[in-house]
Amino acid sequence: MSTSNEYFLNLRIPTPEDMEDIGGLLSVNSTSGDIILLDGDLGAGKTCFSRGFVRGRTGLPNERVTSPTFLLSNTYPITDEHDGGGGDTTTITTTTTTATTLIHHMDLYRLSGSEDDLAPLNLEHVFANGISLIEWPSRLRRKPLMRLDITLTISNSTIQTNDIDGDDDTKERFMKLVPYGDRWVERLKFLNSEGYFEDLIVDSSIKE
Amino acid sequence: MTNHLAAIIRSDGIILGESLASQHAIHEEFGGVVPGLAKTAHEENIDKVIQSALQNANMSIEDVDAIGVTVGPGLEICLRVGCYKGRELAMKYDKPFVGVHHLEAHILMARLPPEKHDESITKQLTGDGIQSSYRAMEFPFLALLVSGGHCQILKCLGIGKYTIVGGTLDDSLGEAFDKTARLLGLPVGGGGGPAIEALAKDGDPKSVTLPIPMQQRKDCDFSYAGLKTSVRLAAERICAERGVERPDELPHQDKANIAASFQHIAFRHVEIRLGRAMELVQREDGIRTLAVVGGVAANKELRRRLNALCSDRDTPWEMSVPPPRLCTDQGAMSAWAAVERLMVGSSDSAEDQEVFARYPFSVSYIDGS
């Protein structure tokens, strides 16, 4: 058992915009092999978080990030330009390679959880070569060792009235983040120490 | 969704034979747990599917004139099984090959000549009944594509020429139906959509007040995530009044009222967004025909209301909806799309065909030129 699960962060997420912001924040510098498992009830904000993550990481602020529930998997390409060395690149004489990584936004809700049912998703390949955002991870037979677990819950506080448009749920959400593996532990510690979670933090086991 | 179904369609739109699994296609795209998804990743299954379609058509593979197969968007593993089989057959038997775009296939079903009349009309038009170019609907037209996975309004200018007028920002219409069905504890094995449609008949659509989504955004996009939440909150309020724990424990009449009210607002949202799109394309392109395609097009109440939306306009619109059975029939869809592509001289190289998990219209063979 990894000791890293002794770390956790509990955040209070007042609005859907804040949920997207947190998604964007956690997307910074994410690379292939990164896995985030998103747990929580229907409407808890899993797709909202994913929207912020995808928009942040692709740099496309208006990218449509729609529900993967029926299609099971939606992918979003990101193209990072890697400076091939040579330090300060004011000219393009140095080799600049572009590598495309895919963000896989998946929802396992409609799957039974049998090994067979998961096969078409090619998870082993996806986990190793892409950035994975997985909704309803309880369907997974085995969870990857290195990952970030996020659990979203809808606050039980009084039901507030809807806004003018009437289609916003105004209850706040709670988000629990549990990192597995050094990479995620270090990233959460870093973001925490830089004060990114300041206004949102409820409690945490992470000491600086 | 990517299902492995096969069909053999003649160029005049007559379905000569289909794989047996086609009968169950509706379950797969319109609700419930995905049955037999695993099968689609296995190659032995696709041979059976093709064989059963050929048998039902009383044909052999040599008799087929061309082969079409869906190449995206979808799950790569499943697409690959179908695509490689299609490529293999096309090369082995030297048949023209068409790599079909799944969304185009959905749209083109609205042009399939109507089952009842096609033969006589066809013969009158062409004299030989086989090479007919008769279509239920001519380009250009506006299409509403509504299913579990898709929720879009498209301007359709010709084979391979589509412009997206509006789409969902979050959930699709079919998904909203499915999630409401689950909330109410309805049996979703046959699809959450049909369950809600049936229950809604017993309810009063004005009994539960729900907000129409995105009233302040005057465009043609959709949003159903908020409505999903509003339905849940409304159901919870009714639970509190009735003194029950969960929405699935509510009495029949309450559930029916929730279902009817949800369906009413979900379709009201369609009417508003679609009405705006109709206004736009009529003004800009002189379009006055509407195709309604995808799994949710099987909903009778939606058909009734969109029929009214079309006929109540100052200049009435025509509307075409594929028969419910064919709205989700992936085999017939792919085969018919291949016919349509070939009729305008468009095909692909079997040898080079790849599959596309993500397949926007803009980067496909479709370049709008």
XYZ file of C-alpha atoms in Angstrom:
577
model
C 0.000 0.000 0.000
C 1.358 3.353 -0.995
C 1.746 5.858 1.768
C 0.736 8.657 -0.545
C -2.920 8.150 0.209
C -2.312 9.702 3.583
C -2.456 12.990 1.779
C -5.721 14.594 0.970
C -7.271 17.946 0.314
C -10.877 18.943 0.891
C -12.135 21.895 -1.084
C -15.366 23.825 -1.132
C -16.465 24.686 -4.698
C -19.117 27.416 -4.600
C -20.057 27.662 -8.313
C -19.753 25.753 -11.595
C -17.266 28.423 -12.708
C -15.057 27.592 -9.731
C -15.330 23.924 -10.655
C -14.072 24.696 -14.166
C -11.280 26.828 -12.733
C -10.050 23.964 -10.558
C -10.132 21.705 -13.616
C -8.036 24.233 -15.494
C -5.618 24.582 -12.593
C -5.001 20.832 -12.372
C -4.498 20.626 -16.140
C -1.422 22.838 -16.087
C 1.624 20.852 -17.223
C -0.287 17.583 -17.288
C 1.388 15.000 -19.507
C 0.682 11.609 -20.990
C 0.269 9.025 -18.272
C -1.670 11.371 -16.002
C -4.896 9.820 -14.752
C -7.703 11.500 -12.846
C -10.584 9.385 -11.559
C -13.760 11.420 -11.030
C -16.326 10.047 -8.627
C -19.615 11.614 -7.590
C -23.366 11.532 -8.114
C -25.171 12.556 -11.285
C -24.900 16.295 -11.623
C -22.134 16.630 -9.042
C -19.890 18.453 -11.498
C -17.651 15.781 -13.033
C -18.142 16.970 -16.594
C -17.849 20.567 -15.431
C -14.434 19.812 -13.933
C -13.436 18.005 -17.127
C -14.530 20.966 -19.244
C -12.195 23.262 -17.307
C -9.390 20.727 -17.563
C -9.747 20.245 -21.326
C -10.115 23.948 -22.038
C -7.136 24.736 -19.852
C -4.874 22.097 -21.299
C -5.803 22.598 -24.959
C -5.729 26.361 -24.595
C -9.098 26.546 -26.351
C -11.351 28.541 -24.031
C -14.487 27.812 -26.052
C -13.858 24.126 -26.765
C -17.079 22.107 -26.548
C -16.651 19.545 -23.826
C -19.824 17.512 -23.924
C -20.977 14.567 -21.864
C -19.225 11.300 -22.738
C -21.994 9.208 -21.160
C -23.390 7.756 -24.380
C -20.336 7.837 -26.582
C -18.257 6.415 -23.685
C -15.154 8.327 -24.723
C -14.464 11.759 -26.178
C -10.959 12.765 -27.152
C -9.305 16.160 -27.398
C -5.910 16.553 -29.070
C -3.239 18.789 -27.598
C -0.192 19.738 -29.558
C 2.791 20.774 -27.504
C 5.729 22.295 -29.208
C 8.956 20.935 -27.846
C 12.028 22.994 -28.239
C 14.578 20.592 -29.607
C 17.431 22.190 -27.713
C 19.705 25.101 -28.458
C 18.462 27.332 -25.697
C 16.964 30.653 -26.642
C 15.029 30.098 -29.840
C 14.581 33.400 -31.545
C 15.021 31.685 -34.863
C 13.473 28.432 -35.959
C 16.757 26.903 -36.958
C 16.650 24.526 -34.032
C 14.486 21.472 -34.447
C 10.997 22.027 -33.178
C 9.019 18.828 -32.914
C 5.331 18.701 -32.338
C 3.883 15.810 -30.418
C 0.173 15.206 -30.206
C -1.191 13.897 -26.947
C -4.841 13.018 -26.511
C -6.984 13.863 -23.531
C -9.446 11.011 -23.109
C -12.638 12.012 -21.325
C -14.449 8.803 -20.509
C -17.605 7.824 -18.690
C -17.947 4.213 -17.554
C -21.483 4.708 -16.208
C -23.159 2.558 -18.852
C -20.714 -0.320 -18.603
C -21.262 -3.377 -16.469
C -17.707 -3.438 -15.178
C -16.855 -6.856 -16.556
C -13.392 -7.180 -18.018
C -14.909 -7.861 -21.440
C -16.998 -4.739 -21.411
C -13.973 -2.595 -20.731
C -11.924 -4.096 -23.559
C -13.192 -1.795 -26.336
C -11.934 1.211 -24.379
C -8.317 0.075 -24.688
C -7.613 1.440 -21.217
C -4.111 0.079 -20.840
C -3.016 1.971 -23.933
C -4.964 5.084 -23.005
C -3.578 5.207 -19.449
C -0.013 4.915 -20.700
C -0.170 7.213 -23.714
C -2.853 9.776 -23.041
C -4.173 12.021 -20.323
C -7.195 10.316 -18.799
C -10.239 11.811 -17.136
C -12.448 8.927 -16.035
C -15.984 9.375 -14.747
C -17.624 6.526 -12.770
C -14.288 4.794 -12.023
C -16.052 2.326 -9.704
C -16.544 0.246 -12.854
C -12.797 -0.278 -13.148
C -11.550 -3.694 -12.131
C -8.179 -2.362 -11.061
C -7.290 1.209 -10.423
C -3.963 2.468 -11.755
C -1.325 2.892 -9.052
C -0.419 6.463 -9.985
C -3.464 8.637 -10.155
C -5.458 11.450 -8.633
C -8.773 10.484 -7.082
C -11.375 13.233 -7.003
C -14.664 12.744 -5.196
C -17.410 15.329 -5.675
C -20.394 15.681 -3.401
C -23.334 18.048 -3.527
C -23.676 20.104 -0.371
C -26.708 19.370 1.787
C -27.126 23.028 2.625
C -30.523 24.588 2.013
C -31.867 24.414 -1.506
C -31.377 27.868 -2.890
C -33.597 29.464 -5.485
C -32.474 29.239 -9.069
C -31.130 32.236 -10.931
C -33.110 34.200 -13.497
C -32.323 31.758 -16.226
C -33.386 29.056 -13.852
C -31.059 26.415 -15.160
C -28.210 26.799 -12.765
C -27.900 24.608 -9.757
C -26.642 26.918 -7.063
C -25.769 24.392 -4.381
C -22.083 24.317 -3.630
C -19.974 21.214 -4.087
C -17.288 19.601 -1.988
C -14.234 18.146 -3.658
C -11.899 15.652 -2.059
C -8.550 15.139 -3.737
C -6.430 12.110 -2.895
C -3.146 11.755 -4.791
C -1.514 8.372 -5.406
C 2.119 8.408 -6.445
C 4.794 11.048 -5.905
C 3.999 13.051 -8.984
C 0.473 13.896 -7.872
C 1.518 14.427 -4.246
C 4.181 16.898 -5.328
C 1.828 18.737 -7.638
C -0.861 19.150 -5.020
C 1.708 20.276 -2.462
C 3.053 22.794 -4.927
C -0.340 24.223 -5.846
C -1.256 24.363 -2.181
C 1.964 26.101 -1.149
C 1.535 28.653 -3.924
C -1.855 29.505 -2.484
C -4.000 28.389 -5.409
C -6.508 26.662 -3.149
C -6.515 29.338 -0.468
C -10.119 30.510 -0.601
C -11.500 27.070 -1.239
C -9.724 24.884 1.285
C -11.785 23.203 3.994
C -9.098 20.962 5.424
C -5.996 19.177 4.312
C -3.408 16.738 5.514
C -0.773 18.365 3.381
C 1.796 20.216 5.411
C 4.322 22.416 3.787
C -21.861 4.398 -30.437
C -20.289 1.901 -32.674
C -22.279 -1.237 -33.206
C -21.604 -3.944 -35.636
C -24.627 -4.301 -37.800
C -24.797 -4.974 -41.478
C -27.360 -4.303 -44.164
C -27.583 -4.615 -47.904
C -29.374 -1.745 -49.605
C -30.138 -1.324 -53.275
C -29.372 2.026 -54.830
C -33.070 2.898 -54.930
C -33.240 2.552 -51.153
C -34.790 -0.910 -50.897
C -33.344 -2.794 -47.937
C -32.600 -6.244 -49.290
C -31.279 -7.831 -46.120
C -30.156 -6.971 -42.616
C -28.294 -8.736 -39.847
C -30.636 -9.975 -37.126
C -29.033 -7.801 -34.512
C -30.436 -4.766 -36.305
C -33.763 -5.446 -34.654
C -32.231 -4.527 -31.325
C -30.341 -1.511 -32.491
C -32.668 0.877 -30.737
C -31.564 -0.359 -27.319
C -28.021 0.485 -27.973
C -28.252 4.077 -28.981
C -31.161 5.200 -26.890
C -30.590 4.277 -23.292
C -29.686 1.625 -20.847
C -26.469 -0.188 -20.241
C -24.535 -0.943 -23.393
C -25.350 -4.562 -24.179
C -22.683 -6.659 -25.761
C -20.252 -3.817 -26.290
C -17.472 -6.309 -25.834
C -18.666 -8.248 -28.881
C -17.903 -5.315 -31.120
C -14.240 -5.668 -30.266
C -14.164 -9.250 -31.498
C -13.570 -10.147 -35.078
C -15.505 -13.411 -35.160
C -18.709 -11.489 -34.474
C -18.437 -9.310 -37.542
C -18.320 -12.301 -39.866
C -21.565 -13.599 -38.384
C -23.199 -10.193 -38.795
C -22.206 -9.933 -42.449
C -23.268 -13.517 -43.129
C -26.691 -13.007 -41.597
C -27.300 -9.869 -43.700
C -26.270 -11.701 -46.873
C -28.444 -14.688 -46.001
C -31.473 -12.501 -45.390
C -30.905 -10.846 -48.754
C -30.384 -14.246 -50.318
C -27.117 -13.038 -51.805
C -23.445 -13.796 -51.679
C -20.690 -11.251 -51.202
C -19.875 -11.420 -54.926
C -23.349 -10.068 -55.727
C -22.764 -6.894 -53.751
C -21.759 -3.858 -55.845
C -19.914 -1.860 -53.203
C -18.967 -1.881 -49.536
C -19.470 0.917 -47.047
C -18.333 0.931 -43.440
C -18.414 3.502 -40.638
C -14.918 4.834 -39.972
C -15.687 7.468 -37.322
C -16.325 9.027 -34.963
C -16.440 6.304 -32.306
C -14.351 3.925 -30.239
C -11.242 3.148 -32.238
C -11.052 -0.529 -31.361
C -14.612 -1.189 -32.505
C -14.296 0.975 -35.609
C -11.112 -0.801 -36.563
C -12.740 -4.249 -36.510
C -15.463 -3.088 -38.903
C -13.165 -1.015 -41.056
C -10.551 -3.727 -41.536
C -13.227 -6.243 -42.444
C -14.716 -3.834 -44.983
C -11.287 -3.106 -46.436
C -10.469 -6.792 -46.641
C -13.702 -7.639 -48.480
C -13.406 -4.676 -50.838
C -9.870 -5.612 -51.812
C -10.515 -9.348 -52.015
C -13.600 -9.008 -54.203
C -12.482 -5.837 -55.956
C -15.466 -3.710 -54.887
C -15.653 0.072 -54.567
C -15.210 1.128 -50.926
C -16.746 3.975 -48.933
C -15.528 5.062 -45.478
C -18.708 6.412 -43.936
C -18.952 9.327 -41.507
C -21.374 8.274 -38.764
C -23.134 11.636 -38.501
C -23.543 11.960 -42.251
C -25.063 8.472 -42.246
C -27.589 9.606 -39.612
C -28.528 12.635 -41.706
C -28.813 10.799 -45.007
C -31.429 8.412 -43.595
C -33.892 11.277 -44.034
C -33.366 10.950 -47.807
C -34.074 7.221 -47.944
C -37.103 6.800 -50.230
C -40.209 5.812 -48.228
C -40.616 2.054 -47.941
C -44.200 1.809 -49.161
C -44.094 3.761 -52.376
C -40.565 3.636 -53.565
C -40.857 0.915 -56.140
C -43.739 2.368 -58.116
C -42.398 5.916 -57.904
C -38.966 4.686 -58.817
C -40.165 2.845 -61.856
C -42.206 5.792 -63.044
C -39.253 8.043 -62.657
C -36.566 5.963 -64.221
C -38.112 3.091 -66.018
C -35.773 0.480 -64.608
C -36.333 0.784 -60.873
C -32.751 0.117 -59.916
C -30.830 3.257 -60.772
C -33.325 5.633 -59.260
C -32.185 8.935 -57.897
C -35.499 9.508 -56.149
C -35.008 10.776 -52.586
C -37.434 11.500 -49.770
C -35.785 14.890 -49.439
C -33.628 17.002 -51.725
C -30.694 19.179 -50.716
C -30.413 21.730 -49.282
C -32.218 21.086 -46.001
C -31.897 21.655 -42.275
C -31.306 18.610 -40.052
C -31.987 18.086 -36.374
C -29.841 15.188 -35.148
C -30.941 14.042 -31.699
C -29.798 10.826 -30.046
C -28.096 9.666 -26.868
C -24.705 10.795 -28.077
C -25.547 13.667 -30.407
C -27.580 16.837 -30.283
C -27.013 19.134 -33.244
C -28.644 21.297 -35.874
C -26.926 21.119 -39.261
C -27.334 22.869 -42.556
C -27.064 20.191 -45.237
C -26.057 21.526 -48.644
C -25.111 18.295 -50.417
C -23.309 15.006 -49.953
C -20.243 15.878 -47.901
C -21.324 19.492 -47.381
C -22.572 20.260 -43.910
C -22.392 23.276 -41.626
C -23.099 23.062 -37.913
C -25.718 25.646 -36.965
C -25.982 24.692 -33.300
C -25.083 21.938 -30.863
C -25.249 21.019 -27.220
C -22.901 22.637 -24.735
C -23.161 19.688 -22.354
C -25.666 16.799 -22.491
C -27.659 15.501 -25.444
C -31.447 15.284 -25.573
C -31.366 11.481 -25.441
C -29.132 11.554 -22.401
C -31.524 13.921 -20.610
C -34.342 11.423 -21.232
C -32.234 8.540 -20.021
C -31.133 10.273 -16.844
C -34.678 11.373 -16.023
C -35.808 7.760 -16.471
C -33.121 6.603 -14.072
C -34.057 9.278 -11.552
C -37.649 8.015 -11.567
C -36.501 4.404 -11.296
C -38.053 3.424 -14.636
C -36.870 0.273 -16.381
C -34.243 1.552 -18.810
C -33.422 -1.783 -20.411
C -35.420 -0.836 -23.486
C -34.060 2.692 -23.343
C -34.818 5.507 -20.940
C -36.356 7.552 -23.741
C -39.224 5.208 -24.625
C -39.909 4.691 -20.885
C -40.333 8.445 -20.321
C -42.426 8.849 -23.474
C -44.819 6.114 -22.349
C -45.095 7.425 -18.781
C -45.578 11.023 -19.943
C -48.883 10.052 -21.582
C -50.388 9.654 -18.094
C -49.091 12.983 -16.833
C -49.883 16.686 -16.992
C -47.052 18.512 -18.788
C -47.878 21.770 -17.003
C -47.997 20.302 -13.487
C -44.320 20.652 -12.570
C -42.702 23.990 -13.280
C -39.315 23.617 -14.907
C -37.205 26.361 -16.470
C -36.596 26.396 -20.226
C -32.808 26.188 -20.698
C -30.705 29.100 -21.962
C -33.528 31.592 -22.406
C -31.066 34.461 -22.435
C -28.819 33.043 -25.124
C -30.336 33.853 -28.466
C -28.484 31.305 -30.560
C -29.144 27.771 -31.818
C -27.155 25.852 -29.177
C -28.621 23.459 -26.627
C -28.038 22.767 -22.955
C -29.650 19.927 -21.032
C -27.395 19.608 -17.988
C -29.296 22.330 -16.137
C -32.672 20.780 -16.925
C -31.429 17.462 -15.575
C -30.633 19.194 -12.287
C -33.935 21.102 -12.259
C -35.849 17.857 -12.693
C -33.940 16.308 -9.811
C -34.610 19.285 -7.537
C -38.310 19.297 -8.483
C -38.555 15.564 -7.814
C -36.888 16.039 -4.427
C -39.411 18.752 -3.512
C -42.296 16.442 -4.417
C -40.672 13.674 -2.373
C -40.581 15.992 0.638
C -44.301 16.782 0.169
C -45.213 13.122 -0.112
C -42.920 12.051 2.701
C -40.968 9.560 0.626
C -37.210 9.127 0.543
C -36.417 8.865 -3.123
C -38.070 9.833 -6.451
C -38.402 6.202 -7.519
C -40.738 5.664 -4.549
C -43.213 8.326 -5.683
C -46.754 7.314 -6.717
C -47.397 6.703 -10.415
C -49.218 9.992 -10.999
C -46.374 12.081 -9.578
C -43.849 10.266 -11.709
C -46.040 10.678 -14.773
C -46.367 14.409 -14.075
C -42.607 14.761 -13.741
C -42.041 12.778 -16.951
C -44.637 14.795 -18.889
C -43.326 18.127 -17.602
C -39.738 17.176 -18.349
C -40.603 16.021 -21.859
C -42.601 19.186 -22.491
C -39.739 21.506 -21.507
C -37.089 19.373 -23.215
C -39.056 19.676 -26.475
C -39.891 23.337 -25.874
C -36.126 23.918 -25.810
C -35.841 22.100 -29.169
C -38.684 24.166 -30.657
C -37.069 27.443 -29.629
C -33.544 26.623 -30.825
C -34.732 24.887 -33.997
C -37.254 27.622 -34.750
C -34.435 30.147 -34.624
C -32.283 28.010 -36.917
C -35.186 27.637 -39.364
C -35.626 31.409 -39.428
C -31.921 31.813 -40.157
C -31.518 29.297 -42.978
C -34.787 30.267 -44.638
C -33.602 33.876 -44.779
C -30.016 33.116 -45.797
C -30.372 30.039 -47.992
C -34.035 29.775 -48.855
C -34.200 26.384 -47.100
C -37.694 25.180 -46.186
C -37.277 21.492 -45.424
C -36.397 19.816 -42.125
C -34.958 16.355 -41.499
C -35.327 14.906 -38.011
C -32.870 12.055 -37.443
C -31.260 10.071 -34.608
C -32.776 7.868 -31.905
C -34.950 10.551 -30.301
C -36.665 11.096 -33.673
C -38.568 7.907 -32.792
C -40.439 9.865 -30.085
C -44.000 10.432 -31.368
C -44.599 13.544 -29.305
C -41.453 15.137 -30.758
C -42.618 14.293 -34.280
C -46.047 15.765 -33.591
C -44.636 18.982 -32.198
C -42.044 19.451 -34.922
C -44.693 18.763 -37.537
C -46.703 21.586 -36.018
C -43.600 23.793 -35.875
C -43.154 23.251 -39.621
C -46.760 23.629 -40.715
C -47.550 26.618 -38.470
C -44.972 28.862 -40.083
C -45.948 31.727 -42.377
C -44.376 29.768 -45.183
C -44.901 26.148 -44.190
C -41.922 23.773 -44.106
C -41.782 20.163 -45.161
C -40.481 17.593 -42.708
C -38.921 14.160 -43.215
C -38.324 11.605 -40.477
C -36.972 8.110 -41.141
C -39.183 5.248 -39.905
C -38.476 4.772 -36.142
C -36.913 1.370 -36.749
C -34.317 2.889 -39.043
C -33.487 5.906 -36.865
C -30.835 3.893 -35.035
C -30.111 1.093 -37.469
C -26.374 1.381 -37.985
C -26.238 -1.284 -40.667
C -28.856 0.367 -42.870
C -27.327 3.778 -42.129
C -23.840 2.837 -43.306
C -25.119 1.011 -46.370
C -27.391 3.857 -47.411
C -24.674 6.478 -46.868
C -22.404 4.437 -49.120
C -25.098 4.382 -51.832
C -25.469 8.151 -51.563
C -21.723 8.748 -51.762
C -21.300 6.432 -54.763
C -24.191 8.066 -56.604
C -22.240 11.333 -56.633
C -19.047 9.538 -57.591
C -17.428 9.739 -54.166
C -15.553 6.755 -52.763
C -12.410 6.009 -50.779
C -9.320 3.879 -51.158
C -9.892 0.673 -49.209
C -6.187 0.181 -48.807
C -5.541 3.534 -47.157
C -8.673 3.878 -45.056
C -8.047 4.646 -41.385
C -10.472 5.083 -38.502
C -11.080 8.300 -36.568
C -12.099 8.401 -32.904
C -12.648 12.106 -33.351
C -13.995 12.980 -36.773
C -15.212 16.555 -37.140
C -16.955 17.234 -40.442
C -14.306 19.829 -41.208
C -11.391 17.393 -41.439
C -13.116 14.481 -43.101
C -13.251 13.855 -46.841
C -15.875 16.537 -46.595
C -14.177 19.811 -47.352
C -17.160 21.861 -48.317
C -15.754 22.502 -51.766
